[in-house]
Coordinates of N, CA and C in Angstrom, one line a residue:
X8 N 10.9 -10.3 20.3 CA 10.3 -11.0 21.4 C 9.6 -12.3 20.9
X9 N 9.1 -12.2 19.6 CA 8.5 -13.4 19.0 C 9.4 -14.6 18.9
X10 N 10.7 -14.3 18.9 CA 11.7 -15.4 18.8 C 12.1 -15.9 20.2
X11 N 11.5 -15.4 21.3 CA 11.8 -15.9 22.6 C 12.7 -15.0 23.5
X12 N 13.0 -13.8 23.0 CA 13.8 -12.9 23.8 C 12.9 -12.3 24.9
X13 N 13.4 -12.1 26.0 CA 12.6 -11.5 27.1 C 12.3 -10.0 26.8
X14 N 11.1 -9.6 27.2 CA 10.7 -8.2 26.9 C 11.8 -7.2 27.4
X15 N 12.4 -7.4 28.5 CA 13.4 -6.4 29.0 C 14.6 -6.3 28.1
X16 N 15.0 -7.4 27.4 CA 16.1 -7.4 26.5 C 15.7 -6.5 25.3
X17 N 14.5 -6.7 24.8 CA 14.0 -5.9 23.7 C 14.0 -4.4 24.1
X18 N 13.5 -4.1 25.3 CA 13.4 -2.7 25.7 C 14.8 -2.1 25.8
X19 N 15.8 -2.8 26.4 CA 17.1 -2.3 26.5 C 17.8 -2.0 25.2
X20 N 17.7 -3.0 24.2 CA 18.3 -2.8 22.9 C 17.6 -1.7 22.1
X21 N 16.3 -1.6 22.3 CA 15.5 -0.5 21.6 C 15.9 0.8 22.2
X22 N 16.2 0.9 23.5 CA 16.7 2.1 24.1 C 18.0 2.5 23.6
X23 N 18.9 1.6 23.5 CA 20.3 1.9 22.9 C 20.2 2.4 21.5
X24 N 19.4 1.7 20.7 CA 19.2 2.1 19.3 C 18.6 3.5 19.2
X25 N 17.6 3.8 20.0 CA 17.0 5.1 20.0 C 18.1 6.2 20.3
X26 N 18.9 5.9 21.3 CA 19.9 6.9 21.7 C 20.9 7.1 20.5
X27 N 21.3 5.9 19.9 CA 22.2 6.0 18.8 C 21.6 6.8 17.6
X28 N 20.4 6.6 17.3 CA 19.7 7.3 16.2 C 19.6 8.8 16.5
X29 N 19.5 9.2 17.8 CA 19.4 10.6 18.2 C 20.7 11.3 17.9
X30 N 21.8 10.8 18.2 CA 23.1 11.5 18.1 C 23.6 11.6 16.7
X31 N 23.2 10.7 15.8 CA 23.7 10.8 14.4 C 22.9 11.8 13.6
X32 N 21.9 12.5 14.2 CA 21.2 13.5 13.5 C 21.8 14.9 13.8
X33 N 23.0 15.0 14.1 CA 23.6 16.3 14.4 C 24.4 16.8 13.2
X34 N 24.6 18.1 13.1 CA 25.4 18.8 12.1 C 26.7 19.3 12.8
X35 N 26.8 19.1 14.1 CA 28.0 19.7 14.8 C 29.2 18.8 14.7
X36 N 29.0 17.5 14.4 CA 30.1 16.5 14.3 C 30.4 16.3 12.8
X37 N 31.6 16.6 12.4 CA 31.9 16.5 10.9 C 32.3 15.1 10.6
X38 N 33.5 14.6 11.0 CA 33.9 13.2 10.7 C 34.5 12.6 12.0
X39 N 34.5 11.3 12.0 CA 34.9 10.6 13.2 C 36.1 9.6 13.0
X40 N 36.9 9.9 12.0 CA 38.1 9.2 11.7 C 37.9 7.7 11.4
X41 N 38.6 6.8 12.0 CA 38.5 5.4 11.7 C 37.1 4.8 12.0
X42 N 36.3 5.4 12.9 CA 34.9 4.9 13.1 C 34.0 5.0 11.9
X43 N 34.4 5.9 11.0 CA 33.6 6.1 9.7 C 33.6 4.8 8.9
X44 N 34.6 3.9 9.1 CA 34.7 2.8 8.2 C 33.6 1.7 8.5
X45 N 33.2 1.6 9.8 CA 32.2 0.5 10.1 C 31.0 1.0 10.8
X46 N 31.0 2.2 11.3 CA 29.8 2.7 12.1 C 29.1 3.7 11.3
X47 N 27.8 3.8 11.4 CA 27.0 4.9 10.9 C 27.3 6.1 11.7
X48 N 27.8 7.1 11.1 CA 28.1 8.4 11.8 C 27.3 9.5 11.3
X49 N 27.3 10.7 12.0 CA 26.6 11.8 11.5 C 26.8 12.2 10.0
X50 N 28.1 12.0 9.6 CA 28.4 12.3 8.2 C 27.7 11.4 7.3
X51 N 27.7 10.1 7.6 CA 27.0 9.2 6.7 C 25.5 9.4 6.7
X52 N 25.0 9.8 7.9 CA 23.5 9.9 8.0 C 23.0 11.2 7.3
X53 N 23.9 12.2 7.3 CA 23.5 13.5 6.6 C 23.4 13.1 5.1
X54 N 24.3 12.3 4.6 CA 24.2 11.9 3.2 C 22.9 11.1 3.0
X55 N 22.5 10.3 3.9 CA 21.3 9.5 3.8 C 20.1 10.5 3.6
X56 N 20.1 11.6 4.3 CA 18.9 12.5 4.2 C 19.0 13.5 3.0
X57 N 20.1 13.5 2.3 CA 20.3 14.4 1.2 C 19.5 14.0 0.0
X58 N 19.0 15.0 -0.7 CA 18.3 14.7 -2.0 C 19.2 15.1 -3.2
X59 N 20.5 15.5 -2.9 CA 21.4 15.7 -4.0 C 21.6 14.4 -4.8
X60 N 21.9 14.5 -6.0 CA 21.9 13.3 -6.9 C 22.9 12.2 -6.3
X61 N 24.1 12.5 -5.8 CA 24.9 11.4 -5.4 C 24.4 10.7 -4.1
X62 N 23.6 11.4 -3.3 CA 23.1 10.9 -2.0 C 21.8 10.2 -2.1
X63 N 21.1 10.3 -3.2 CA 19.7 9.8 -3.2 C 19.7 8.2 -3.2
X64 N 19.0 7.7 -2.3 CA 18.8 6.2 -2.1 C 20.1 5.6 -1.6
X65 N 20.8 6.2 -0.7 CA 22.1 5.7 -0.2 C 22.1 5.7 1.4
X66 N 23.0 5.0 1.9 CA 23.3 5.0 3.4 C 22.1 4.6 4.2
X67 N 21.7 3.4 4.2 CA 20.5 3.0 4.9 C 20.8 2.5 6.3
X68 N 22.1 2.5 6.7 CA 22.5 1.9 8.0 C 21.8 2.5 9.2
X69 N 21.5 1.7 10.2 CA 21.0 2.1 11.4 C 22.2 2.4 12.4
X70 N 23.1 1.4 12.5 CA 24.2 1.5 13.4 C 25.5 1.1 12.6
X71 N 25.5 0.1 11.9 CA 26.7 -0.4 11.2 C 26.6 0.0 9.7
X72 N 27.5 0.8 9.2 CA 27.6 1.2 7.8 C 28.2 0.1 7.0
X73 N 28.7 -1.0 7.6 CA 29.4 -2.1 6.9 C 28.4 -2.7 5.9
X74 N 27.1 -2.8 6.2 CA 26.2 -3.4 5.3 C 26.0 -2.6 4.0
X75 N 26.0 -1.3 4.2 CA 25.9 -0.4 3.0 C 27.1 -0.6 2.1
X76 N 28.3 -0.7 2.7 CA 29.5 -0.9 2.0 C 29.5 -2.2 1.3
X77 N 29.0 -3.2 1.9 CA 28.9 -4.6 1.4 C 28.0 -4.7 0.2
X78 N 26.8 -4.0 0.3 CA 25.8 -4.1 -0.7 C 25.8 -3.0 -1.7
X79 N 26.8 -2.1 -1.7 CA 26.9 -1.1 -2.7 C 26.0 0.1 -2.6
X80 N 25.4 0.3 -1.4 CA 24.5 1.5 -1.2 C 25.2 2.6 -0.4
X81 N 26.5 2.5 -0.2 CA 27.2 3.5 0.6 C 27.8 4.6 -0.3
X82 N 27.7 5.8 0.2 CA 28.4 6.9 -0.4 C 28.8 7.9 0.7
X83 N 30.1 8.3 0.6 CA 30.6 9.3 1.6 C 30.0 10.7 1.4
X84 N 30.0 11.4 2.4 CA 29.6 12.8 2.3 C 30.7 13.6 1.7
X85 N 30.5 14.1 0.5 CA 31.5 14.9 -0.2 C 31.1 16.3 -0.4
X86 N 29.9 16.6 -0.3 CA 29.4 18.0 -0.5 C 28.2 18.2 0.5
X87 N 27.9 19.4 0.7 CA 26.8 19.7 1.7 C 25.5 19.1 1.2
X88 N 24.8 18.3 1.9 CA 23.6 17.7 1.5 C 22.5 18.8 1.4
X89 N 21.6 18.7 0.5 CA 20.4 19.5 0.4 C 19.3 18.6 0.9
X90 N 18.7 19.0 2.0 CA 17.7 18.1 2.7 C 16.3 18.4 2.1
X91 N 15.5 17.3 2.2 CA 14.1 17.5 1.8 C 13.6 16.2 1.1
X92 N 12.7 16.4 0.2 CA 12.2 15.3 -0.6 C 12.2 15.7 -2.0
X93 N 12.2 14.8 -2.9 CA 12.4 15.0 -4.4 C 11.3 16.0 -4.9
X94 N 10.1 15.7 -4.6 CA 9.0 16.5 -5.1 C 8.3 17.1 -3.8
X95 N 8.3 18.4 -3.7 CA 7.8 19.1 -2.5 C 6.3 18.8 -2.4
X96 N 5.8 18.7 -1.2 CA 4.4 18.5 -0.9 C 3.7 19.8 -0.9
X97 N 2.7 20.0 -1.6 CA 2.0 21.3 -1.8 C 0.7 21.3 -1.0
X98 N 0.7 20.7 0.2 CA -0.5 20.7 1.1 C -0.1 20.7 2.5
X99 N -1.0 21.2 3.4 CA -0.8 21.1 4.8 C -1.7 20.1 5.4
X100 N -2.4 19.3 4.6 CA -3.3 18.3 5.1 C -2.5 17.1 5.6
X101 N -2.5 16.7 6.9 CA -1.7 15.7 7.4 C -2.0 14.3 6.7
X102 N -3.3 14.1 6.4 CA -3.6 12.8 5.7 C -3.0 12.7 4.4
X103 N -3.0 13.8 3.6 CA -2.4 13.8 2.3 C -0.9 13.7 2.3
X104 N -0.3 14.4 3.3 CA 1.2 14.4 3.5 C 1.6 13.0 3.7
X105 N 0.9 12.2 4.5 CA 1.3 10.8 4.8 C 0.9 9.8 3.8
X106 N 0.1 10.2 2.8 CA -0.4 9.2 1.8 C 0.1 9.6 0.4
X107 N 0.5 10.8 0.2 CA 0.9 11.3 -1.2 C 1.9 10.4 -1.9
X108 N 2.9 9.9 -1.2 CA 3.9 9.0 -1.8 C 3.3 7.7 -2.3
X109 N 2.4 7.2 -1.6 CA 1.8 5.9 -2.0 C 0.9 6.2 -3.2
X110 N 0.1 7.3 -3.2 CA -0.8 7.6 -4.3 C 0.1 7.8 -5.6
X111 N 1.1 8.5 -5.5 CA 2.0 8.8 -6.6 C 2.6 7.5 -7.1
X112 N 3.0 6.6 -6.2 CA 3.6 5.3 -6.7 C 2.6 4.5 -7.4
X113 N 1.3 4.5 -6.9 CA 0.3 3.7 -7.6 C 0.0 4.3 -9.0
X114 N -0.1 5.7 -9.1 CA -0.3 6.3 -10.3 C 0.8 6.0 -11.3
X115 N 2.1 6.0 -10.8 CA 3.2 5.7 -11.7 C 3.1 4.2 -12.2
X116 N 2.7 3.3 -11.3 CA 2.5 1.9 -11.7 C 1.5 1.7 -12.8
X117 N 0.4 2.5 -12.7 CA -0.7 2.4 -13.7 C -0.2 2.8 -15.1
X118 N 0.8 3.7 -15.1 CA 1.3 4.2 -16.4 C 2.3 3.3 -17.1
X119 N 2.8 2.3 -16.3 CA 3.8 1.4 -16.9 C 3.2 0.4 -17.8
X120 N 4.0 0.0 -18.8 CA 3.5 -0.9 -19.9 C 3.5 -2.4 -19.5
X121 N 4.4 -2.8 -18.5 CA 4.5 -4.2 -18.2 C 4.8 -4.4 -16.7
X122 N 4.7 -5.6 -16.3 CA 4.8 -6.0 -14.9 C 6.2 -5.6 -14.3
X123 N 7.2 -5.8 -15.1 CA 8.6 -5.5 -14.6 C 8.7 -4.0 -14.4
X124 N 8.2 -3.2 -15.2 CA 8.2 -1.8 -15.1 C 7.4 -1.3 -13.8
X125 N 6.3 -2.0 -13.6 CA 5.5 -1.7 -12.5 C 6.2 -2.0 -11.2
X126 N 7.0 -3.2 -11.1 CA 7.8 -3.5 -10.0 C 8.9 -2.5 -9.7
X127 N 9.4 -1.9 -10.8 CA 10.5 -0.9 -10.6 C 9.9 0.3 -9.9
X128 N 8.6 0.6 -10.1 CA 8.0 1.7 -9.4 C 8.1 1.5 -7.8
X129 N 8.1 0.3 -7.4 CA 8.1 -0.1 -6.0 C 9.5 -0.2 -5.5
X130 N 10.3 -1.0 -6.2 CA 11.6 -1.4 -5.7 C 12.8 -0.7 -6.3
X131 N 12.7 0.1 -7.4 CA 13.9 0.7 -7.9 C 14.2 2.1 -7.2
X132 N 15.3 2.6 -7.5 CA 15.7 3.9 -6.9 C 14.8 5.0 -7.4
X133 N 14.5 5.9 -6.5 CA 13.8 7.1 -6.9 C 14.6 8.0 -7.9
X134 N 15.9 7.7 -7.9 CA 16.8 8.5 -8.7 C 16.5 8.2 -10.2
X135 N 15.9 7.0 -10.4 CA 15.5 6.6 -11.8 C 14.7 7.7 -12.5
X136 N 13.8 8.3 -11.7 CA 12.9 9.3 -12.3 C 13.1 10.7 -11.8
X137 N 14.4 11.0 -11.4 CA 14.7 12.3 -10.8 C 14.5 13.4 -11.8
X138 N 14.9 13.3 -13.0 CA 14.9 14.4 -14.0 C 13.5 15.0 -14.1
X139 N 12.4 14.3 -13.9 CA 11.1 14.8 -13.9 C 10.8 15.9 -13.0
X140 N 11.5 15.9 -11.8 CA 11.3 16.9 -10.8 C 12.3 18.0 -10.7
X141 N 13.4 17.9 -11.4 CA 14.4 18.9 -11.4 C 14.0 20.2 -12.1
X142 N 14.4 21.3 -11.6 CA 14.0 22.6 -12.2 C 15.2 23.1 -13.1

């Protein structure tokens, strides 16, 4: 809307996007044939939510998976994803649940020896430090 689009245009497109995001969160649809090449499908989105090593930090698409393919962040679903987060939250405090990731990122940055390493704590793949959390 800040670029001059009418509020109703924003509302309509937001509605379509919301509906699209709703249906890709299903486990009932396995693969969608040729649509898998350019659209974000339930299969691609399941991989996005997986914390298995091949799926971590992949498939960011909202609607078009073309961008992930173009920028190298695409991975097809080849095994059943394990859902969750890398390091389980050990609290039921909603404030801590919503801030724990930020606190841990800040603590990791403080441990780094140089500025480049500190930036990697923010911008690099969480896969970089995965071995620390594996059992």
